[in-house]
Amino acid sequence: MLTLKDLKLAKMAALKEHDENKGNVLGVLISAYQLAEIEKRAKGGEMEDADVLRILNHTLKELTDEKTMYEEGKKEEEVNNCQKQIDLVKSYLPTLMSEEEIRKVIEGLSDKSIKNVMVTFKKDYNGKADMALVNKIAREYQGK
């Protein structure tokens, strides 16, 4: 699991390299991590992999939206900066399950209804599988 310490060390390295772009996105991740950690502790819990994945995916979505806006405004330098930040965030994400791996899990389920498949993947494979792809594959198993 990615920890706050890992992020802080990466930010320190970025600052030493004078990479402001990398430092900025790491700062955003650190802030989001600390906020999530405070919220978890207030509820008596601890940070889990799913929480870290949620932070990374949320940041990735924001950066992708930001990049799209810069592309529409034809601001190439900002587009390049956003792409570098996106690449950095993606480097912290686990590799998503392949279509074949998703099919194996679905085939191993006794109840292949879309509801059961989606619940199983959200519970056991949260952040490890593209849920749109899971839904698409699950639909193929309906009526079999």
Short mmCIF file of C-alpha atoms in Angstrom, two decimals, residues 95-97 102 121 125-134:
data_model
loop_
_atom_site.label_atom_id
_atom_site.label_comp_id
_atom_site.label_asym_id
_atom_site.label_seq_id
_atom_site.Cartn_x
_atom_site.Cartn_y
_atom_site.Cartn_z
CA THR A 95 -2.33 -2.69 -12.84
CA LEU A 96 -5.98 -3.31 -13.62
CA MET A 97 -7.23 -6.83 -14.16
CA ILE A 102 -12.26 -10.75 -15.02
CA PHE A 121 -16.02 -6.88 -7.77
CA TYR A 125 -11.54 -6.19 -6.41
CA ASN A 126 -12.20 -2.52 -5.68
CA GLY A 127 -9.79 -0.40 -7.72
CA LYS A 128 -8.24 -3.47 -9.32
CA ALA A 129 -10.72 -3.81 -12.17
CA ASP A 130 -12.34 -1.39 -14.59
CA MET A 131 -15.96 -1.56 -13.46
CA ALA A 132 -17.28 -0.57 -16.90
CA LEU A 133 -15.44 -3.55 -18.38
CA VAL A 134 -16.71 -5.81 -15.59
#
